[in-house]
């Protein structure tokens, strides 16, 4: 492939409208003689990207990107200089001389092939549109009306009707000189076993698939009645000039609204797109029956910063939603999600609830990564160890799709908290799951066993959950300082605040305020014990409570006795007489306290007897 002559480059630039070209990628507003918008090459909130149609140049005063239309396409598409010039030349009808006859012939055939392909698809689109608005299209028009699609919306999307029968498309395009074999290569007809052809689309509403330049590349068709067990929806096959995963249905119509809102709503089906546009939600597109691809995500990146996935509410829609995360993360887009009830989809939701209700859901859309992690973690909180380990492995696959380091750290910490796994261990596990499986399992097992409490501590917990009114006296007497478990002391403060706020114990809310892990398991056990009425009347509960407090006091006294004895053993009597006397006095007070506790315990037993 030879060098492109300078005269040809100048001709291409002269024939290419820079404003029209850049508007395919950026939403621009007039500013005097020029146009301004948000720069597609760097993040900004205030428009600093300027296009000067009269001068044929663009310039961003934020990142200093600038040049002519060739340089713009090279930057945004990643094309080489020759590739860019040849693309623009083809669109402008400029011939580029080739270095060799073979290259010239290949380039000519490619250009002519694409030109013929687009002409065929354009002719087919005109035929289908004419059928929709003619006598044959009454049944299709009625169907569209039933789906809430008015004429203006149908015409804006170029909807058509493929008549019932086997050769209407073949005959109509044949009269324009297009041979059946050409139509086959374009995906419009199918060969039969007799050496002939028949129409691919028959008795169907037809949706043209249009690229951002307005070229019709393919069609989708929705059956209006059963045609021998045919599928409800069918699509054009991929061709030399059409790849399904590189196009988005409705983007040519939606790109302006997407650019203005800097947000794209991605739905599953063509009808969803059309219905939502008709309802005024005009930033809607669809990936045409597939999960979003990286190419499609990069296409959206030209116009949007945020993408909201709003697929059908069934399990298939849920799985397809999950598969979008990788593509959106790869493109550097903020990925959000709106979910519907199982039998719902965007079209039926808008027809039932209205466009404003959908707008409200979009405003409240949650991060796609967070949703993906929640759907794995929530079902296994409090479940078996095996279920938690399974969730850990599944959620690691989601985290692997998150490219932004801060977001990854945030979600990793949240997973660690929800599964009660040390964050450092979780990170090791995510990097080397096979090597760390046993350690992760041990961590989850430990968390599921509950916090180990002394018997008296557990008794205090159970009684105070049953009689929270005693919490005020418990803290006023500083009995929390007797507890061996600091985790229990902290939790009882949570219970007191909860009790004061709710004027009672709301068990579900209290559990929600308890971090997942050992203490939550212990609290669940204690609440279950209270519920089973093992604690009877308040006077019996009070006796049990006092016994537990006495035991805690005695345990504290034993610990203090041992501690003070160790201190005495380490003091030099001759040089530290004063300190020795102080410790000895404290030890005697502790032992007197222990004797008083024993007397109190004996008296309590006598009273009970």
XYZ file of C-alpha atoms in Angstrom:
609
model
C 0.000 0.000 0.000
C 1.673 3.149 -1.205
C 1.930 6.632 0.176
C -1.186 8.738 -0.207
C -0.487 11.820 -2.338
C -0.757 15.171 -0.571
C -3.278 16.349 -3.170
C -5.580 13.458 -2.218
C -5.263 14.284 1.505
C -6.159 17.904 0.765
C -9.153 16.755 -1.292
C -10.340 14.517 1.561
C -10.070 17.376 4.057
C -11.923 19.734 1.716
C -14.802 17.295 1.258
C -15.126 16.230 4.921
C -17.350 18.210 7.289
C -15.407 18.284 10.566
C -18.446 19.397 12.566
C -20.629 16.578 11.250
C -17.845 14.062 11.869
C -17.076 15.103 15.444
C -20.788 15.282 16.301
C -20.876 11.527 15.782
C -18.727 11.310 18.924
C -19.313 14.442 20.997
C -22.443 16.393 21.966
C -21.729 19.970 20.802
C -23.526 23.264 21.367
C -23.133 26.427 19.317
C -20.946 29.090 20.915
C -20.856 32.058 18.538
C -19.358 30.922 15.236
C -17.927 27.808 16.865
C -19.189 24.775 18.816
C -18.306 23.595 22.308
C -18.667 20.379 24.298
C -17.075 18.097 26.885
C -13.731 16.748 25.726
C -13.748 13.032 24.784
C -10.044 12.731 25.574
C -10.026 13.634 29.269
C -12.436 13.879 32.208
C -13.957 17.330 32.719
C -17.127 18.906 34.083
C -16.912 22.246 32.266
C -16.799 22.133 28.439
C -13.389 23.113 27.063
C -13.490 21.208 23.749
C -14.005 23.547 20.781
C -14.711 22.852 17.102
C -14.090 25.593 14.502
C -15.954 24.508 11.319
C -14.716 27.486 9.290
C -11.088 26.681 10.060
C -11.580 22.892 9.923
C -9.932 22.301 13.294
C -10.734 21.295 16.874
C -8.979 22.276 20.112
C -9.356 21.339 23.763
C -8.102 23.998 26.152
C -8.148 21.488 29.011
C -5.807 18.776 27.700
C -4.348 20.557 24.627
C -5.620 17.931 22.151
C -6.181 19.520 18.764
C -5.858 19.235 15.009
C -7.920 18.525 11.927
C -10.550 15.841 11.325
C -7.905 13.241 10.429
C -6.094 13.743 13.723
C -9.382 13.614 15.623
C -10.304 10.197 14.186
C -6.780 8.870 14.728
C -7.002 9.859 18.413
C -10.507 8.645 19.167
C -10.538 5.478 17.026
C -6.887 4.517 17.324
C -6.563 4.263 13.545
C -3.339 4.798 11.628
C -2.966 7.805 9.359
C -3.462 5.844 6.101
C -6.413 3.965 7.583
C -8.067 7.225 8.629
C -7.524 8.955 5.285
C -8.820 5.941 3.354
C -11.925 5.751 5.569
C -12.701 9.427 5.008
C -11.902 9.142 1.307
C -14.360 6.294 0.935
C -17.079 8.335 2.637
C -16.308 11.416 0.543
C -16.003 9.534 -2.736
C -12.341 10.397 -3.253
C -10.225 7.889 -5.196
C -6.842 6.995 -3.704
C -4.219 5.679 -6.138
C -2.576 2.409 -5.068
C 1.075 1.469 -5.320
C 0.487 -1.771 -7.236
C -2.273 -3.004 -9.555
C -3.026 -5.861 -7.126
C -3.497 -3.498 -4.169
C -5.537 -1.145 -6.284
C -7.786 -4.011 -7.376
C -8.274 -5.260 -3.805
C -9.088 -1.770 -2.537
C -11.464 -1.178 -5.439
C -13.312 -4.447 -4.836
C -13.610 -3.694 -1.123
C -14.999 -0.207 -1.782
C -17.382 -1.423 -4.452
C -18.457 -4.351 -2.304
C -19.285 -2.110 0.641
C -21.002 0.403 -1.611
C -23.130 -2.341 -3.147
C -23.883 -3.825 0.282
C -25.058 -0.511 1.701
C -27.128 0.134 -1.429
C -28.853 -3.251 -1.083
C -29.554 -2.737 2.611
C -30.833 0.771 1.923
C -33.138 -0.520 -0.814
C -34.409 -3.272 1.502
C -35.094 -0.726 4.218
C -37.080 1.455 1.806
C -39.068 -1.590 0.695
C -39.901 -2.681 4.255
C -40.872 0.863 5.259
C -43.141 1.204 2.236
C -44.828 -2.085 3.149
C -45.438 -0.962 6.735
C -47.195 2.239 5.667
C -49.012 0.641 2.734
C -52.058 -1.617 2.511
C -50.162 -4.767 3.486
C -48.871 -3.234 6.700
C -52.192 -2.801 8.510
C -51.632 -5.808 10.784
C -48.107 -4.598 11.617
C -49.299 -1.038 12.311
C -51.990 -2.400 14.587
C -49.410 -4.472 16.441
C -47.161 -1.440 16.934
C -50.085 0.579 18.243
C -50.861 -2.192 20.733
C -47.249 -1.985 21.916
C -47.659 1.771 22.436
C -45.437 2.789 19.516
C -46.797 5.776 17.601
C -46.118 6.613 13.962
C -43.578 9.340 14.679
C -41.455 6.967 16.773
C -41.784 4.164 14.214
C -40.663 6.462 11.390
C -37.784 7.833 13.460
C -36.414 4.300 13.815
C -37.213 3.376 10.205
C -39.440 0.466 11.187
C -40.806 -1.642 8.394
C -42.863 -4.719 7.586
C -41.740 -7.846 5.722
C -44.914 -9.145 4.034
C -46.202 -12.666 4.501
C -44.932 -14.848 1.678
C -41.717 -16.350 0.366
C -40.379 -13.969 -2.285
C -41.622 -10.419 -1.803
C -38.147 -9.084 -0.928
C -36.509 -11.062 -3.727
C -38.966 -9.762 -6.301
C -38.941 -6.139 -5.106
C -35.157 -5.842 -5.016
C -34.809 -7.924 -8.160
C -36.723 -5.247 -10.073
C -33.956 -2.833 -8.989
C -31.307 -5.105 -10.479
C -30.142 -6.899 -7.344
C -29.535 -10.601 -7.953
C -30.694 -13.229 -5.400
C -27.082 -14.316 -4.835
C -26.237 -10.727 -3.827
C -29.194 -10.656 -1.466
C -27.996 -13.917 0.051
C -24.571 -12.439 0.807
C -26.358 -9.486 2.402
C -28.317 -11.881 4.620
C -31.728 -10.941 3.210
C -32.588 -14.273 1.585
C -31.827 -17.932 2.260
C -31.113 -20.676 -0.332
C -33.627 -23.520 -0.538
C -32.953 -27.157 -1.473
C -34.156 -26.626 -5.040
C -31.461 -24.194 -6.062
C -33.594 -21.126 -5.440
C -33.994 -18.649 -2.576
C -36.657 -17.439 -0.150
C -37.013 -14.319 2.016
C -35.381 -14.442 5.438
C -37.919 -12.008 6.933
C -41.565 -12.950 6.421
C -44.651 -11.510 8.166
C -42.519 -9.646 10.659
C -42.030 -6.137 11.953
C -38.545 -5.220 10.738
C -35.991 -3.132 12.665
C -33.071 -1.684 10.672
C -29.709 -1.765 12.441
C -28.029 1.562 11.636
C -24.471 2.683 12.388
C -23.632 6.114 13.794
C -23.181 7.432 10.227
C -26.736 6.491 9.267
C -25.839 3.443 7.138
C -28.233 0.492 7.360
C -26.115 -2.586 8.109
C -28.617 -5.289 9.095
C -32.158 -6.031 10.235
C -33.999 -7.628 13.110
C -37.471 -9.075 12.737
C -40.279 -9.725 15.211
C -42.865 -12.350 14.203
C -46.492 -11.220 14.058
C -47.788 -14.803 13.983
C -46.409 -18.313 14.083
C -44.693 -19.169 10.819
C -44.239 -22.896 11.109
C -42.574 -22.847 14.495
C -40.171 -20.022 13.646
C -38.472 -17.964 16.336
C -40.207 -14.904 17.757
C -37.137 -12.785 16.951
C -34.602 -13.321 14.170
C -31.653 -11.217 13.062
C -29.513 -10.748 9.990
C -26.427 -12.955 9.939
C -23.012 -11.364 10.241
C -21.431 -10.375 6.930
C -18.181 -8.898 5.636
C -19.563 -5.464 6.503
C -21.605 -6.197 9.637
C -20.512 -7.650 12.980
C -23.280 -7.856 15.568
C -21.005 -7.281 18.570
C -19.725 -3.991 17.127
C -23.085 -2.206 16.832
C -25.729 -0.985 19.270
C -29.368 -0.864 18.257
C -30.740 2.673 18.421
C -27.406 4.443 18.902
C -27.745 6.582 15.779
C -31.041 7.949 17.164
C -29.963 8.019 20.820
C -26.442 9.461 20.564
C -27.522 13.095 20.894
C -29.551 12.429 24.058
C -26.767 10.251 25.478
C -24.279 13.050 24.882
C -26.493 15.613 26.603
C -27.161 13.423 29.644
C -23.712 11.793 29.581
C -25.582 8.611 30.387
C -26.703 5.621 28.330
C -29.497 3.245 29.318
C -28.819 -0.234 27.945
C -31.811 -2.561 27.602
C -32.156 -6.029 26.084
C -34.520 -5.750 23.163
C -35.304 -3.574 20.170
C -38.880 -3.037 21.320
C -37.614 -1.856 24.714
C -35.467 0.757 22.952
C -38.297 2.012 20.742
C -40.895 2.023 23.525
C -38.627 3.989 25.863
C -37.763 6.526 23.159
C -41.483 6.942 22.526
C -41.953 7.616 26.226
C -39.234 10.277 26.203
C -36.368 8.187 27.618
C -34.226 8.846 24.562
C -30.763 7.789 25.781
C -31.690 4.118 25.370
C -29.844 1.520 23.266
C -29.632 -2.278 23.091
C -26.816 -4.758 22.319
C -29.180 -6.801 20.119
C -29.676 -9.981 22.075
C -26.162 -10.332 23.498
C -24.368 -9.184 26.606
C -22.507 -5.941 26.069
C -19.175 -6.423 24.278
C -15.998 -4.429 24.822
C -16.352 -2.906 21.347
C -19.905 -1.769 22.139
C -18.766 -0.388 25.499
C -16.020 1.627 23.802
C -18.639 2.884 21.348
C -20.717 4.156 24.276
C -17.612 5.739 25.814
C -17.621 8.251 22.951
C -20.861 9.761 24.245
C -21.408 8.705 27.865
C -19.630 8.636 31.192
C -22.170 6.438 32.926
C -24.024 3.381 31.662
C -27.108 1.949 33.373
C -27.928 -1.680 32.565
C -31.696 -2.292 32.681
C -32.200 -5.826 31.406
C -35.285 -7.986 31.921
C -36.066 -9.074 35.468
C -35.815 -12.821 34.844
C -32.807 -15.008 35.648
C -31.507 -14.774 32.067
C -31.565 -10.979 32.344
C -29.718 -11.191 35.646
C -26.976 -13.343 34.160
C -26.683 -11.084 31.098
C -26.420 -8.061 33.411
C -23.523 -9.654 35.243
C -21.703 -10.338 31.968
C -21.715 -6.595 31.142
C -19.432 -5.674 34.035
C -16.153 -6.668 32.403
C -16.820 -4.743 29.188
C -17.869 -1.556 31.002
C -14.915 -1.701 33.403
C -12.557 -2.249 30.466
C -13.944 0.845 28.714
C -13.536 2.979 31.859
C -17.268 3.675 32.173
C -19.164 4.061 35.432
C -21.330 0.935 35.446
C -24.732 1.041 37.169
C -27.723 -1.300 37.259
C -31.499 -1.150 37.584
C -33.313 -4.418 38.219
C -37.008 -5.231 37.712
C -39.340 -7.855 39.135
C -38.934 -11.324 37.661
C -41.788 -11.011 35.144
C -41.022 -7.378 34.295
C -38.946 -5.558 31.667
C -38.353 -1.855 30.837
C -41.103 -1.763 28.190
C -43.872 -3.184 30.413
C -42.613 -1.184 33.405
C -42.838 2.135 31.541
C -46.242 1.328 30.084
C -47.520 0.466 33.567
C -45.672 2.988 35.774
C -44.704 5.760 33.352
C -41.421 7.303 32.236
C -40.916 9.307 35.427
C -40.973 6.129 37.488
C -38.206 4.719 35.303
C -36.268 7.980 35.558
C -36.502 7.705 39.345
C -35.097 4.192 39.198
C -32.260 5.345 36.976
C -31.453 8.120 39.448
C -31.309 5.508 42.196
C -29.326 2.957 40.169
C -26.711 1.111 42.186
C -23.139 0.331 41.122
C -23.070 -2.783 38.974
C -20.063 -4.207 40.826
C -21.758 -3.689 44.197
C -24.927 -5.378 42.943
C -22.940 -8.306 41.552
C -21.168 -8.804 44.876
C -24.365 -8.403 46.914
C -26.197 -11.108 44.935
C -23.431 -13.540 45.902
C -22.854 -12.511 49.518
C -26.348 -11.829 50.861
C -27.763 -15.378 50.433
C -24.878 -16.935 52.385
C -24.709 -14.679 55.429
C -25.308 -17.046 58.312
C -25.268 -20.059 55.962
C -23.019 -23.138 56.075
C -19.263 -22.916 55.856
C -19.312 -24.628 52.466
C -21.764 -22.051 51.145
C -19.569 -19.185 52.336
C -16.461 -20.657 50.742
C -18.401 -21.154 47.520
C -19.459 -17.519 47.664
C -15.878 -16.434 48.290
C -14.766 -18.191 45.131
C -17.639 -16.755 43.094
C -17.182 -13.214 44.342
C -13.469 -13.328 43.540
C -14.446 -13.680 39.869
C -16.419 -10.420 40.173
C -13.522 -8.605 41.847
C -11.194 -9.700 39.056
C -13.304 -7.587 36.671
C -12.875 -4.378 38.699
C -9.950 -2.432 37.282
C -10.010 0.745 39.399
C -7.759 0.136 42.464
C -9.754 2.248 44.935
C -12.999 0.525 43.973
C -11.328 -2.883 44.245
C -10.090 -2.060 47.757
C -13.528 -0.821 48.807
C -15.304 -3.960 47.666
C -12.599 -6.252 49.051
C -13.022 -4.667 52.509
C -16.796 -5.013 52.260
C -16.527 -8.692 51.342
C -14.095 -9.273 54.194
C -16.509 -7.625 56.619
C -19.562 -9.509 55.368
C -17.823 -12.899 55.449
C -15.898 -12.106 58.651
C -12.531 -12.794 57.054
C -9.399 -10.830 57.800
C -8.918 -8.359 54.888
C -5.247 -9.323 54.471
C -6.174 -13.000 54.256
C -8.929 -12.221 51.768
C -6.516 -10.338 49.498
C -4.110 -13.259 49.575
C -6.971 -15.599 48.807
C -8.093 -13.505 45.841
C -4.594 -13.579 44.406
C -3.974 -17.256 45.093
C -7.336 -18.958 45.776
C -6.064 -22.529 45.426
C -3.239 -21.989 47.919
C -5.350 -20.084 50.443
C -8.552 -22.146 50.354
C -7.858 -23.989 53.632
C -6.925 -20.788 55.475
C -10.016 -18.992 54.199
C -12.191 -21.934 55.206
C -10.646 -21.911 58.694
C -11.344 -18.173 58.997
C -14.999 -18.620 58.038
C -15.294 -21.619 60.375
C -13.916 -19.599 63.267
C -16.340 -16.749 62.528
C -19.295 -19.139 62.412
C -18.622 -20.656 65.843
C -19.558 -17.620 67.857
C -17.525 -15.565 70.327
C -16.318 -17.601 73.312
C -17.736 -16.119 76.526
C -17.436 -17.144 80.144
C -20.610 -18.809 81.379
C -21.395 -15.834 83.602
C -20.780 -13.404 80.740
C -23.190 -15.336 78.524
C -25.730 -15.275 81.347
C -25.444 -11.477 81.678
C -25.882 -11.141 77.916
C -29.017 -13.299 77.854
C -30.600 -11.587 80.856
C -29.917 -8.059 79.613
C -31.389 -8.945 76.209
C -34.468 -10.206 78.078
C -34.565 -7.284 80.548
C -32.867 -4.327 78.789
C -34.279 -1.915 81.367
C -31.491 -3.123 83.700
C -28.791 -1.866 81.314
C -28.800 1.618 82.858
C -27.910 0.225 86.326
C -25.384 -2.154 84.747
C -23.386 0.722 83.264
C -23.940 3.097 86.187
C -22.334 0.512 88.491
C -19.535 0.105 85.914
C -20.132 -3.637 85.773
C -18.943 -3.618 82.155
C -15.409 -3.290 83.558
C -15.771 -6.748 85.112
C -16.203 -8.390 81.713
C -13.334 -10.461 80.379
C -14.596 -9.967 76.768
C -14.190 -6.417 75.445
C -16.281 -7.455 72.428
C -19.202 -8.203 74.779
C -18.741 -4.880 76.596
C -18.836 -3.032 73.266
C -21.939 -4.930 72.157
C -23.823 -4.137 75.377
C -23.240 -0.443 74.671
C -24.846 -1.049 71.243
C -27.808 -2.724 72.976
C -28.223 0.213 75.372
C -28.243 2.761 72.532
C -30.675 0.579 70.569
C -32.972 0.224 73.579
C -33.008 3.962 74.261
C -33.676 4.790 70.592
C -36.432 2.212 70.026
C -37.869 2.101 73.555
C -37.423 -1.647 73.451
C -35.551 -4.389 71.605
C -36.300 -4.802 67.912
C -34.476 -8.059 67.296
C -34.102 -7.876 63.500
C -32.769 -4.313 63.716
C -30.436 -5.203 66.572
C -28.991 -8.091 64.581
C -28.578 -5.808 61.569
C -26.522 -3.454 63.773
C -24.320 -6.356 64.913
C -21.323 -6.937 62.619
C -21.313 -10.400 61.006
C -19.064 -12.846 62.814
C -18.684 -14.562 66.132
C -20.558 -12.038 68.295
C -23.545 -12.071 65.956
C -23.716 -15.868 66.236
C -23.562 -15.645 70.039
C -26.284 -12.974 70.094
C -28.500 -15.128 67.862
C -28.082 -18.011 70.326
C -28.877 -15.769 73.309
C -31.973 -14.314 71.629
C -33.139 -17.820 70.776
C -32.686 -18.809 74.418
C -34.718 -15.820 75.565
C -37.388 -16.651 72.960
C -37.617 -20.237 74.195
C -38.656 -18.798 77.617
C -35.860 -20.414 79.524
C -35.925 -17.129 81.421
C -39.223 -17.040 83.204
C -40.569 -14.376 85.549
C -38.613 -11.171 86.216
C -37.806 -12.241 89.806
C -36.217 -15.470 88.570
C -34.347 -13.562 85.874
C -33.123 -11.143 88.542
C -31.778 -13.997 90.720
C -29.948 -15.449 87.711
C -28.580 -12.020 86.799
C -27.287 -11.419 90.352
C -25.653 -14.836 90.405
C -23.901 -14.075 87.112
C -22.734 -10.666 88.341
C -21.416 -12.236 91.560
C -19.500 -14.790 89.511
C -18.051 -12.026 87.341
C -17.045 -10.046 90.435
C -15.424 -13.130 91.962
C -13.581 -13.866 88.700
C -12.393 -10.261 88.666
C -11.299 -10.556 92.295
C -9.372 -13.763 91.580
C -7.599 -12.092 88.665
C -6.765 -9.049 90.829
C -5.527 -11.271 93.697
C -3.152 -13.085 91.339
C -2.012 -9.842 89.768
C -1.298 -8.140 93.116
C 0.569 -11.192 94.443
C 2.832 -11.113 91.390
C 3.477 -7.417 91.987
C 4.402 -8.053 95.641
C 6.836 -10.763 94.630
C 8.613 -8.290 92.398
C 9.008 -5.526 95.005
C 12.211 -5.060 97.087
C 10.839 -4.557 100.640
C 13.896 -2.672 101.851
C 13.920 -0.028 99.085
C 10.187 0.159 98.259
C 8.478 -0.150 101.640
C 5.790 2.397 100.848
C 4.829 0.711 97.582
C 4.913 -2.707 99.288
C 2.480 -1.435 101.920
C 0.112 0.009 99.292
C -0.027 -3.239 97.307
C -0.459 -5.269 100.493
C -3.402 -3.093 101.499
C -5.001 -3.461 98.043
C -4.545 -7.237 98.237
C -6.237 -7.362 101.621
C -9.175 -5.309 100.276
C -9.574 -7.672 97.344
C -9.589 -10.709 99.674
C -12.159 -9.069 101.930
C -14.242 -8.393 98.807
C -14.010 -12.098 97.876
C -15.165 -13.121 101.356
C -18.125 -10.740 101.133
C -19.061 -12.251 97.790
C -18.964 -15.756 99.256
C -21.169 -14.670 102.165
C -23.597 -13.030 99.741
C -23.696 -16.174 97.625
C -24.445 -18.359 100.683
C -27.207 -15.995 101.786
C -28.718 -16.095 98.291
C -28.720 -19.919 98.356
C -30.416 -19.948 101.772
C -33.112 -17.572 100.538
C -33.660 -19.670 97.427
C -33.853 -22.838 99.556
